[in-house]
mmCIF file of C-alpha atoms in Angstrom:
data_model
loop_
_atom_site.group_PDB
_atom_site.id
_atom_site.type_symbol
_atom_site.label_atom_id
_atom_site.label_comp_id
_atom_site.label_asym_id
_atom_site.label_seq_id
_atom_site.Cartn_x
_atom_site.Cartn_y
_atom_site.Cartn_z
ATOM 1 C CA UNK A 1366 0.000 0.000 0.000
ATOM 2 C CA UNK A 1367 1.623 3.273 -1.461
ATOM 3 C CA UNK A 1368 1.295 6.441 0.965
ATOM 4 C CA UNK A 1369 2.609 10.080 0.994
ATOM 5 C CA UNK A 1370 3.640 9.423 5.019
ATOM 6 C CA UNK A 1371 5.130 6.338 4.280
ATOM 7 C CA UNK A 1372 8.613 5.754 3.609
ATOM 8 C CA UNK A 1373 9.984 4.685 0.544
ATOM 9 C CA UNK A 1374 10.887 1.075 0.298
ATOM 10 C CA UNK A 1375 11.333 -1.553 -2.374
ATOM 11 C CA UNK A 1376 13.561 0.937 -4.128
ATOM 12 C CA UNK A 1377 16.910 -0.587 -5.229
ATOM 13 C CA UNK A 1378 20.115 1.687 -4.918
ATOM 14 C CA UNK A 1379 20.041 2.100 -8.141
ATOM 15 C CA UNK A 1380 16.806 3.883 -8.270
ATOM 16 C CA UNK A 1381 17.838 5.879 -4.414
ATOM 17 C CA UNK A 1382 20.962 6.920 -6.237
ATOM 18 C CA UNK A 1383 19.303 8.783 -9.603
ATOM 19 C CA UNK A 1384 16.443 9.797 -7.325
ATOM 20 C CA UNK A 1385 18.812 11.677 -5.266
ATOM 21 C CA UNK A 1386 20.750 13.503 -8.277
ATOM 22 C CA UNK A 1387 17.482 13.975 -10.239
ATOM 23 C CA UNK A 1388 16.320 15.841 -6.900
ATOM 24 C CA UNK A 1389 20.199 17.625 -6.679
ATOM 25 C CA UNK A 1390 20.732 15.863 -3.383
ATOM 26 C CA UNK A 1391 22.635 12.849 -2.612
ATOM 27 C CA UNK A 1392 22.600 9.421 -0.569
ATOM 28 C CA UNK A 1393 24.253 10.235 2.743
ATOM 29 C CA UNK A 1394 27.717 8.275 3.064
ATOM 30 C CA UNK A 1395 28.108 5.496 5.760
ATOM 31 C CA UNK A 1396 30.064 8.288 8.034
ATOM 32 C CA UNK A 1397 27.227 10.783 7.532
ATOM 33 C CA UNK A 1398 24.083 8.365 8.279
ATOM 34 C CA UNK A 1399 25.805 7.444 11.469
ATOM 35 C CA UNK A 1400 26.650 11.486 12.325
ATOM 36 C CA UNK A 1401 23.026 12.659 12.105
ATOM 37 C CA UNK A 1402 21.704 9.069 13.980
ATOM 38 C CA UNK A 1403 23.839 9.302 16.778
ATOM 39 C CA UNK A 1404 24.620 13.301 17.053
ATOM 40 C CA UNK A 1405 27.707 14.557 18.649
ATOM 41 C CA UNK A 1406 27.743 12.609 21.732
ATOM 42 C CA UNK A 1407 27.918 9.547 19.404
ATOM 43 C CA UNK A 1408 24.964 7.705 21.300
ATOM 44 C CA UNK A 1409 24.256 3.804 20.471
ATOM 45 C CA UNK A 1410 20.517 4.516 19.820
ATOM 46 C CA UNK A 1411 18.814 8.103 18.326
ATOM 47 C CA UNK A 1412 17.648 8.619 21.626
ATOM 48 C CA UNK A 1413 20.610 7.128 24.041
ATOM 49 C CA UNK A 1414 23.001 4.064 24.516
ATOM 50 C CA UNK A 1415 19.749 1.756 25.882
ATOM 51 C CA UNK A 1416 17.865 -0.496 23.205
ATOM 52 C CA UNK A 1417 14.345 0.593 24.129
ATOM 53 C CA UNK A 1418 11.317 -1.828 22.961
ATOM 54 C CA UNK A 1419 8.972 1.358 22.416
ATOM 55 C CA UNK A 1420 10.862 3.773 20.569
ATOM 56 C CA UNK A 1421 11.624 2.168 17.474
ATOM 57 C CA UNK A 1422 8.801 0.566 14.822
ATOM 58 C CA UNK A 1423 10.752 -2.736 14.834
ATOM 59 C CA UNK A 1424 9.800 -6.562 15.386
ATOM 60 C CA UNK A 1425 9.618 -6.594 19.121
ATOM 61 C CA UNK A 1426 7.925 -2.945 19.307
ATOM 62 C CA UNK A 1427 4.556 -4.212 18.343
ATOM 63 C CA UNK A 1428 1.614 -3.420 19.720
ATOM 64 C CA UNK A 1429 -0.632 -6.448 18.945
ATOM 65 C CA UNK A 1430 2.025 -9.313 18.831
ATOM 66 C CA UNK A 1431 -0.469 -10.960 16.312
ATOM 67 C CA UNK A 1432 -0.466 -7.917 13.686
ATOM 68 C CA UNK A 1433 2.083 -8.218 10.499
ATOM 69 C CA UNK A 1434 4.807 -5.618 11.379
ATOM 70 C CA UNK A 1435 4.812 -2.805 8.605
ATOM 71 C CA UNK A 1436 6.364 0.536 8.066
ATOM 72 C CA UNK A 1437 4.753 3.510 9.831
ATOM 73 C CA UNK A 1438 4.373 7.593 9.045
ATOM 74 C CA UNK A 1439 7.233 9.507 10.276
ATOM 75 C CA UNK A 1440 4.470 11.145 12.464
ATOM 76 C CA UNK A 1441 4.017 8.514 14.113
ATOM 77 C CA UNK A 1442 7.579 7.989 15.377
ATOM 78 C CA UNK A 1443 9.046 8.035 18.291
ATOM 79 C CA UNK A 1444 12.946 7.140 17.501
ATOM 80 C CA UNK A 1445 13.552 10.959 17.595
ATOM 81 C CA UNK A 1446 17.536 11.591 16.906
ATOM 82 C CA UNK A 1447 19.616 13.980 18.768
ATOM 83 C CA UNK A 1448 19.281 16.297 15.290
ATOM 84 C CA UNK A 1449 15.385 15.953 15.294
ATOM 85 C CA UNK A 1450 15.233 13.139 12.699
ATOM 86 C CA UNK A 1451 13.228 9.989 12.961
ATOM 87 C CA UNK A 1452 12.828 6.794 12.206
ATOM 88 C CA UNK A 1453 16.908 6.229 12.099
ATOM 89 C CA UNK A 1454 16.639 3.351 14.017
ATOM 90 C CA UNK A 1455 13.752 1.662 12.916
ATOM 91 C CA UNK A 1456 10.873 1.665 10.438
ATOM 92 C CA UNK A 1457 12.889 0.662 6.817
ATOM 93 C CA UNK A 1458 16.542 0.430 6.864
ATOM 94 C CA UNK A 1459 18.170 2.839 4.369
ATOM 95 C CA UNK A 1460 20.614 2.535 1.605
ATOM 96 C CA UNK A 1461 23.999 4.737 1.708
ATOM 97 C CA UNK A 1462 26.206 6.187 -0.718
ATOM 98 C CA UNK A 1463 29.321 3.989 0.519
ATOM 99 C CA UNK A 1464 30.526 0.635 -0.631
ATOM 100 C CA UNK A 1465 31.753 -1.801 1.796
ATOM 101 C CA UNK A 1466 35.214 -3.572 1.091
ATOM 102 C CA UNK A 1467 33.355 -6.506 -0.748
ATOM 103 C CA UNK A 1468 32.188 -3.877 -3.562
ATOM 104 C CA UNK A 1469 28.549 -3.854 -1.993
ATOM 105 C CA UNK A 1470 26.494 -1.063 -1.111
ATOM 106 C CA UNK A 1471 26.785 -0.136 2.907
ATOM 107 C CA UNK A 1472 22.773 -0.373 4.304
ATOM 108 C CA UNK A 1473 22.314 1.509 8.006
ATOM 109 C CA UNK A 1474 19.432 1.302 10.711
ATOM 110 C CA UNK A 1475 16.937 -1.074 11.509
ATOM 111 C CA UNK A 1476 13.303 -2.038 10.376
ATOM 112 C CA UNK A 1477 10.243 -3.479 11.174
ATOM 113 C CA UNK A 1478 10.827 -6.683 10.386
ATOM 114 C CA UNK A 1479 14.256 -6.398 12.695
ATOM 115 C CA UNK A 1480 14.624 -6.901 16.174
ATOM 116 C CA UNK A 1481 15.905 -3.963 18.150
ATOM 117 C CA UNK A 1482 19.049 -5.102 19.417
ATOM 118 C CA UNK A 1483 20.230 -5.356 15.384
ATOM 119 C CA UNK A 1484 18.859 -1.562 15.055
ATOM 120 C CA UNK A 1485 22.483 -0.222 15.920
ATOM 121 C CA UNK A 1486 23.729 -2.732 13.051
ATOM 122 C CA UNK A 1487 25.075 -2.282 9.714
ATOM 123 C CA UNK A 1488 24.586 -4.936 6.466
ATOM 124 C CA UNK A 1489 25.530 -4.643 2.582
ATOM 125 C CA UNK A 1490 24.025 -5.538 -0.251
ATOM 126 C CA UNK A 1491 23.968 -5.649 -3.964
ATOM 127 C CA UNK A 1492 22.983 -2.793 -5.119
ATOM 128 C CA UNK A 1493 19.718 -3.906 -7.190
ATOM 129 C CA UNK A 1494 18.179 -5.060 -3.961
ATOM 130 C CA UNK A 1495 14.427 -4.390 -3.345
ATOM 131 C CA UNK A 1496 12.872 -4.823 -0.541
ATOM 132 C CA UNK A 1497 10.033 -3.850 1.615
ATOM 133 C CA UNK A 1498 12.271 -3.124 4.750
ATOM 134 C CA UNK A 1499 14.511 -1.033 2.674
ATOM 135 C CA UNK A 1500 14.544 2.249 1.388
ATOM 136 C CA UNK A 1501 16.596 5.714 1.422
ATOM 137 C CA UNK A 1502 16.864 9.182 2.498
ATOM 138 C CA UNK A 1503 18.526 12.159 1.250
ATOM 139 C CA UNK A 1504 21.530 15.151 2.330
ATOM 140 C CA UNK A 1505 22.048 17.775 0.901
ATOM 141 C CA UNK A 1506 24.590 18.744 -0.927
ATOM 142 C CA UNK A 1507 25.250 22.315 -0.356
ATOM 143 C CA UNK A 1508 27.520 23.905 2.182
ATOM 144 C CA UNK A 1509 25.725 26.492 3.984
#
């Protein structure tokens, strides 16, 4: 189910990558993903250096333990970052702009299909992977 609030997922890096130039941005690199999710005191978690089961839309978070696990509105958030971003830690994991020493594409944060002791985790990937747990966000590009 498409939405405005939602976050995009099933995007590959591909698509994250020409998105991002079409839009004069860029994919943040590994070093700047983990900058803006942990802020200068270079906490664990967006909001500390305790996993906590409520503050992140992942696996263990839900509400209903019987409800499929899906992404949620950035309103509805509550993995607020030291910078006032959100959903760093949880909700879809995000594709970067750097490539790991295996030639693969460097993915950050957690999801909702993730438990939230892996939300602090890192993976790679190929870079034509879609997936529902996956998608991107942007930095600019300009100095100010």
């Amino acid at each position: 189910n498409a939405s405005l609030h939602l976050p995009a997922a099933e995007i590959s890096w591909w698509d994250a990558y020409a998105f991002a130039n079409w839009a004069g941005r860029s994919l943040p690199t590994s070093e700047q993903w983990e900058a803006a999710a942990r802020g200068s005191k270079g906490l664990i978690y967006p909001w500390g250096d305790e996993p906590e089961q409520t503050l992140a839309n992942a696996k263990s978070t839900a509400k209903d333990p019987s409800q499929t696990p899906s992404a949620t509105p950035a309103a509805e958030q509550k993995d607020i970052g030291p910078f006032g971003l959100v959903g760093m830690a949880g909700n879809v994991s995000e594709w970067t702009l750097s490539e790991s020493k295996n030639g693969k594409q460097i993915i950050k944060g957690g999801n909702f299909l993730a438990p939230v002791t892996t939300l602090e985790s890192s993976s790679e990937s190929a870079p034509d992977k879609k997936t529902q747990t996956l998608g991107f966000r942007t930095v600019s590009t300009k100095l100010r």
